[in-house]
mmCIF file of C-alpha atoms in Angstrom:
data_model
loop_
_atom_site.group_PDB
_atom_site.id
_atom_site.type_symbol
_atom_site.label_atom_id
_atom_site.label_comp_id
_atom_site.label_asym_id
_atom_site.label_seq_id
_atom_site.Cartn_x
_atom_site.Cartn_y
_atom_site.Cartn_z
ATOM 1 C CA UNK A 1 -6.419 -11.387 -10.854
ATOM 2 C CA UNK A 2 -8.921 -8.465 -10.664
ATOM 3 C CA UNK A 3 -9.934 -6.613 -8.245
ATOM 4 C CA UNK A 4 -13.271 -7.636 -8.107
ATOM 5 C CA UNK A 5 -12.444 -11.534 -8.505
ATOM 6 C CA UNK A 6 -10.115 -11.631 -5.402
ATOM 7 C CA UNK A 7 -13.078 -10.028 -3.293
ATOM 8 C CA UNK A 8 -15.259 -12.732 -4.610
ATOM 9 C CA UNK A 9 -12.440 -14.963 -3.108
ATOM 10 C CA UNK A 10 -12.027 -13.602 -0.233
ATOM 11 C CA UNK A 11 -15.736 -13.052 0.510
ATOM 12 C CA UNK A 12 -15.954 -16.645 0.318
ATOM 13 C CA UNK A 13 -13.180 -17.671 2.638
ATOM 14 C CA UNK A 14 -14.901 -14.991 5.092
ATOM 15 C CA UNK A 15 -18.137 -17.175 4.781
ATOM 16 C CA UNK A 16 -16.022 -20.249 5.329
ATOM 17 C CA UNK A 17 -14.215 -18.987 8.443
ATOM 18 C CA UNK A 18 -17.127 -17.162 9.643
ATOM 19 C CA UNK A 19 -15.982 -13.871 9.764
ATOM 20 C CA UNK A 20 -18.366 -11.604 9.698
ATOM 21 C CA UNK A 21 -16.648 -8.129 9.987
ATOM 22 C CA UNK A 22 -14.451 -9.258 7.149
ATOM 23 C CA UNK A 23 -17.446 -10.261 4.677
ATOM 24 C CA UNK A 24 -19.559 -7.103 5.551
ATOM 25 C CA UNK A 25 -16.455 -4.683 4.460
ATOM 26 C CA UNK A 26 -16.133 -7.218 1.159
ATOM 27 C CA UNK A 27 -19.384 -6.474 0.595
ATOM 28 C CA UNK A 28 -19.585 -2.792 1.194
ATOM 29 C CA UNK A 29 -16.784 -2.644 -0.913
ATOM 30 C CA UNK A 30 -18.681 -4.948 -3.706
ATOM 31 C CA UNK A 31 -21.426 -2.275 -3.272
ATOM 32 C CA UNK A 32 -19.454 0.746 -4.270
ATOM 33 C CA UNK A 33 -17.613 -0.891 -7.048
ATOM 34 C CA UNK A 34 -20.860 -1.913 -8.045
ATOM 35 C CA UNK A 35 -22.675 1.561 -8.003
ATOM 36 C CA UNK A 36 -19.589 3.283 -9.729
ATOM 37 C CA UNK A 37 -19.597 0.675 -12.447
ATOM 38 C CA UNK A 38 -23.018 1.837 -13.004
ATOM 39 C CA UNK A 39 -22.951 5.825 -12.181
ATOM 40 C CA UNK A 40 -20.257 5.254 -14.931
ATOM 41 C CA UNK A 41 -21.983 3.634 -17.308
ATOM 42 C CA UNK A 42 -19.604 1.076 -17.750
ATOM 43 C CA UNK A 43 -19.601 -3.422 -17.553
ATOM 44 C CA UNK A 44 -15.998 -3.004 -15.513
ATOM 45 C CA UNK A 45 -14.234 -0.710 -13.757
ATOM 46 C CA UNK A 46 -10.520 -0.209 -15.096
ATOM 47 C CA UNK A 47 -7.684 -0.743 -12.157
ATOM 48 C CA UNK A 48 -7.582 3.295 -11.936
ATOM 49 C CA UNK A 49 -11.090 3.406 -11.253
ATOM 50 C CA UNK A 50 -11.619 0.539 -8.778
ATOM 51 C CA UNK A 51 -8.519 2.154 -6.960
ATOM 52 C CA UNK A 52 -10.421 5.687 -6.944
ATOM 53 C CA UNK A 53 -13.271 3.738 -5.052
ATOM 54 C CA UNK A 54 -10.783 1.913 -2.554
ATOM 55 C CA UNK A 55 -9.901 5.308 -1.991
ATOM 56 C CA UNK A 56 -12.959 7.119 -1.298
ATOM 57 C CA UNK A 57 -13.714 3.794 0.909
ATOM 58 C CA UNK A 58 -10.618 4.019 3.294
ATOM 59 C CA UNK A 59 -11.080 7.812 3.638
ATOM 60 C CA UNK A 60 -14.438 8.370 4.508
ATOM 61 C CA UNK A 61 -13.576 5.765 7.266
ATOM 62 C CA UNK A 62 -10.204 7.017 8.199
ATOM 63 C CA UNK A 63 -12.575 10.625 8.279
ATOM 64 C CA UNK A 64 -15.178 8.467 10.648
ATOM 65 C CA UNK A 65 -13.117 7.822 12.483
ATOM 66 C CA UNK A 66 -11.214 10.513 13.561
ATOM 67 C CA UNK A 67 -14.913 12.383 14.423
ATOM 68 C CA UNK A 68 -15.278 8.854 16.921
ATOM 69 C CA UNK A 69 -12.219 9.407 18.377
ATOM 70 C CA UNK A 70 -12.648 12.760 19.057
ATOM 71 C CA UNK A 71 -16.362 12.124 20.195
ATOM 72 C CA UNK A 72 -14.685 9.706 22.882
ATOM 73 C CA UNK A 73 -16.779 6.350 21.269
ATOM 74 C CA UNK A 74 -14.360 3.584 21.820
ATOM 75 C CA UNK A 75 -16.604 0.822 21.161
ATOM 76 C CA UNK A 76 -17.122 3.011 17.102
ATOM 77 C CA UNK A 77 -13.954 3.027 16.894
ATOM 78 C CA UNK A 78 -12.253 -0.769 17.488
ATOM 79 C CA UNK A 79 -14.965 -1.370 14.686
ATOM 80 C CA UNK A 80 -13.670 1.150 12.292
ATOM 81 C CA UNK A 81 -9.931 0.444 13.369
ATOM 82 C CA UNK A 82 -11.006 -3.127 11.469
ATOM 83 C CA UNK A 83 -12.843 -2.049 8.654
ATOM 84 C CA UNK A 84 -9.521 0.142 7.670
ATOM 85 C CA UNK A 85 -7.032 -2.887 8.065
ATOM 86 C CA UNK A 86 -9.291 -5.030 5.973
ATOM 87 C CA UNK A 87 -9.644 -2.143 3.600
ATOM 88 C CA UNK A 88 -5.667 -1.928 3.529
ATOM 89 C CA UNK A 89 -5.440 -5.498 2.461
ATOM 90 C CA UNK A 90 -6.897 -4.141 -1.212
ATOM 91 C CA UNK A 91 -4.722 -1.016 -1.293
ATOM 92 C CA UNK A 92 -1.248 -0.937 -3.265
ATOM 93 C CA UNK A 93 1.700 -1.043 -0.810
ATOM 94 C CA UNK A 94 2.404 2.782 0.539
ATOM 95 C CA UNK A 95 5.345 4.401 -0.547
ATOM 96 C CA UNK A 96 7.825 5.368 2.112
ATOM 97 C CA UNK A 97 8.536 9.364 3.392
ATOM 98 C CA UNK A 98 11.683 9.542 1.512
ATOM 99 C CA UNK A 99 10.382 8.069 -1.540
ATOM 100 C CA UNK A 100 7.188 10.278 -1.671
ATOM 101 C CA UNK A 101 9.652 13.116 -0.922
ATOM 102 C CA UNK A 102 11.284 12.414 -4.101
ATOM 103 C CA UNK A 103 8.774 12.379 -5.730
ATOM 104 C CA UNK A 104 7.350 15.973 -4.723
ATOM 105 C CA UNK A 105 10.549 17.278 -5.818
ATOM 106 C CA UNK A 106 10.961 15.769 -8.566
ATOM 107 C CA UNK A 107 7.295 17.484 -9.628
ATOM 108 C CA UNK A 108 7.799 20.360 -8.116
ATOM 109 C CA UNK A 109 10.942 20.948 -10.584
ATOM 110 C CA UNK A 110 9.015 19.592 -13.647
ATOM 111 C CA UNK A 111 6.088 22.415 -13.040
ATOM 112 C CA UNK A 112 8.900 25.042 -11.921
ATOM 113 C CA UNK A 113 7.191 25.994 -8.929
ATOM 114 C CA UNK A 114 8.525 28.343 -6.419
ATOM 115 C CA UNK A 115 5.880 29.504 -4.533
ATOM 116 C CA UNK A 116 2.615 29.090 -2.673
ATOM 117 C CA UNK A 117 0.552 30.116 -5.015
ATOM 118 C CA UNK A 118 1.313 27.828 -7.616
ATOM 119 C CA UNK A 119 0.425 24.601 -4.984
ATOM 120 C CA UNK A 120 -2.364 23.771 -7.076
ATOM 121 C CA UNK A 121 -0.504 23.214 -10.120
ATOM 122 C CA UNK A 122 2.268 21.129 -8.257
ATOM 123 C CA UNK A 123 -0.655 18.866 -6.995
ATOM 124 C CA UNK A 124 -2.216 18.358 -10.091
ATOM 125 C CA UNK A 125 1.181 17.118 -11.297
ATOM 126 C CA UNK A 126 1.634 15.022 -8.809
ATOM 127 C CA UNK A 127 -1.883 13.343 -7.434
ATOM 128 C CA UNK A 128 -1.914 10.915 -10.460
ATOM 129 C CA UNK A 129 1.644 9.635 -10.073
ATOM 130 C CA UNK A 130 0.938 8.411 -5.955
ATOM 131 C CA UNK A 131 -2.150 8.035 -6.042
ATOM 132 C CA UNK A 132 -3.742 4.846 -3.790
ATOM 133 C CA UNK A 133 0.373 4.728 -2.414
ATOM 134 C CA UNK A 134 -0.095 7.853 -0.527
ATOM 135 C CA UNK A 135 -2.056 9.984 1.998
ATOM 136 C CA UNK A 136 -3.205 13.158 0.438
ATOM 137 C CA UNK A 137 -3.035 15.176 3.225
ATOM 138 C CA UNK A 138 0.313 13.793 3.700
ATOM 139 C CA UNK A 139 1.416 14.616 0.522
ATOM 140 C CA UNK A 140 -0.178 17.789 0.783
ATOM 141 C CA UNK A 141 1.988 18.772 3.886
ATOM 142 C CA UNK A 142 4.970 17.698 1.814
ATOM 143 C CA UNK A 143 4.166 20.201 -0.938
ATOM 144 C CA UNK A 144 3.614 22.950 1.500
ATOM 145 C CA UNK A 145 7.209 22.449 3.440
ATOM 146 C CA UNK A 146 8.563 22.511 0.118
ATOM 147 C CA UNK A 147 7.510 25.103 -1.296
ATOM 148 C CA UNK A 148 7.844 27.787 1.741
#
């Protein structure tokens, strides 16, 4: 099932149950899958590309609400808290610390990095192979301690 059809189904079931935080992130979410498809040029998004936009949905709320936090607006913030775990629901499961560590060694030997200065060509490497199962700044920590 696509992406797009189990938000139809699930937008639905919001409307049954009346759940109205749920349908408004479905349909946010609907939105920028919507206005991708377009900006793209394309009739559907491929899985990479509606994953890119699940993405750039869960950060820019995970962003939001760090600035809330720190801005002391609790009642912002419950909301957001929310929007992220319905968000979540659409995400590929996470992969754990040890296997994301693996996996930044294993790139940083295939690019035979040694140094700081060649971070950006270990994170080119290895974006595409966790991407949507990992944090970037997370794995951008990882690269750092490893490469110290």
């Amino acid at each position: 099932m696509s992406l797009l059809e189990r938000l139809n189904q699930d937008m639905k079931q919001a409307m049954r149950n009346k759940d109205k935080q749920t349908l408004s992130v479905i349909r946010m979410v609907k939105a920028s899958l919507q206005n991708e498809s377009i900006k793209l040029g394309n009739d559907e998004l491929s899985e990479e590309q509606e994953l890119t936009v699940l993405t750039r949905e869960l950060k820019q709320r995970k962003d939001s609400l760090h600035e809330f936090k720190e801005a002391g607006r609790d009642d912002l913030v419950e909301n957001l808290n929310n929007e992220i775990n319905v968000l979540q629901v659409y995400m590929p499961e996470q992969l754990s610390n040890e296997e994301l560590e693996t996996i930044v060694l294993q790139t940083i030997e295939e690019v035979n990095a040694t140094s700081k200065q060649e971070m950006g060509k270990v994170m080119g490497a290895l974006m595409p192979k966790v991407k949507g199962k990992a944090d970037g700044t997370e794995v951008n920590k990882l690269v750092q301690k490893h490469l110290s």
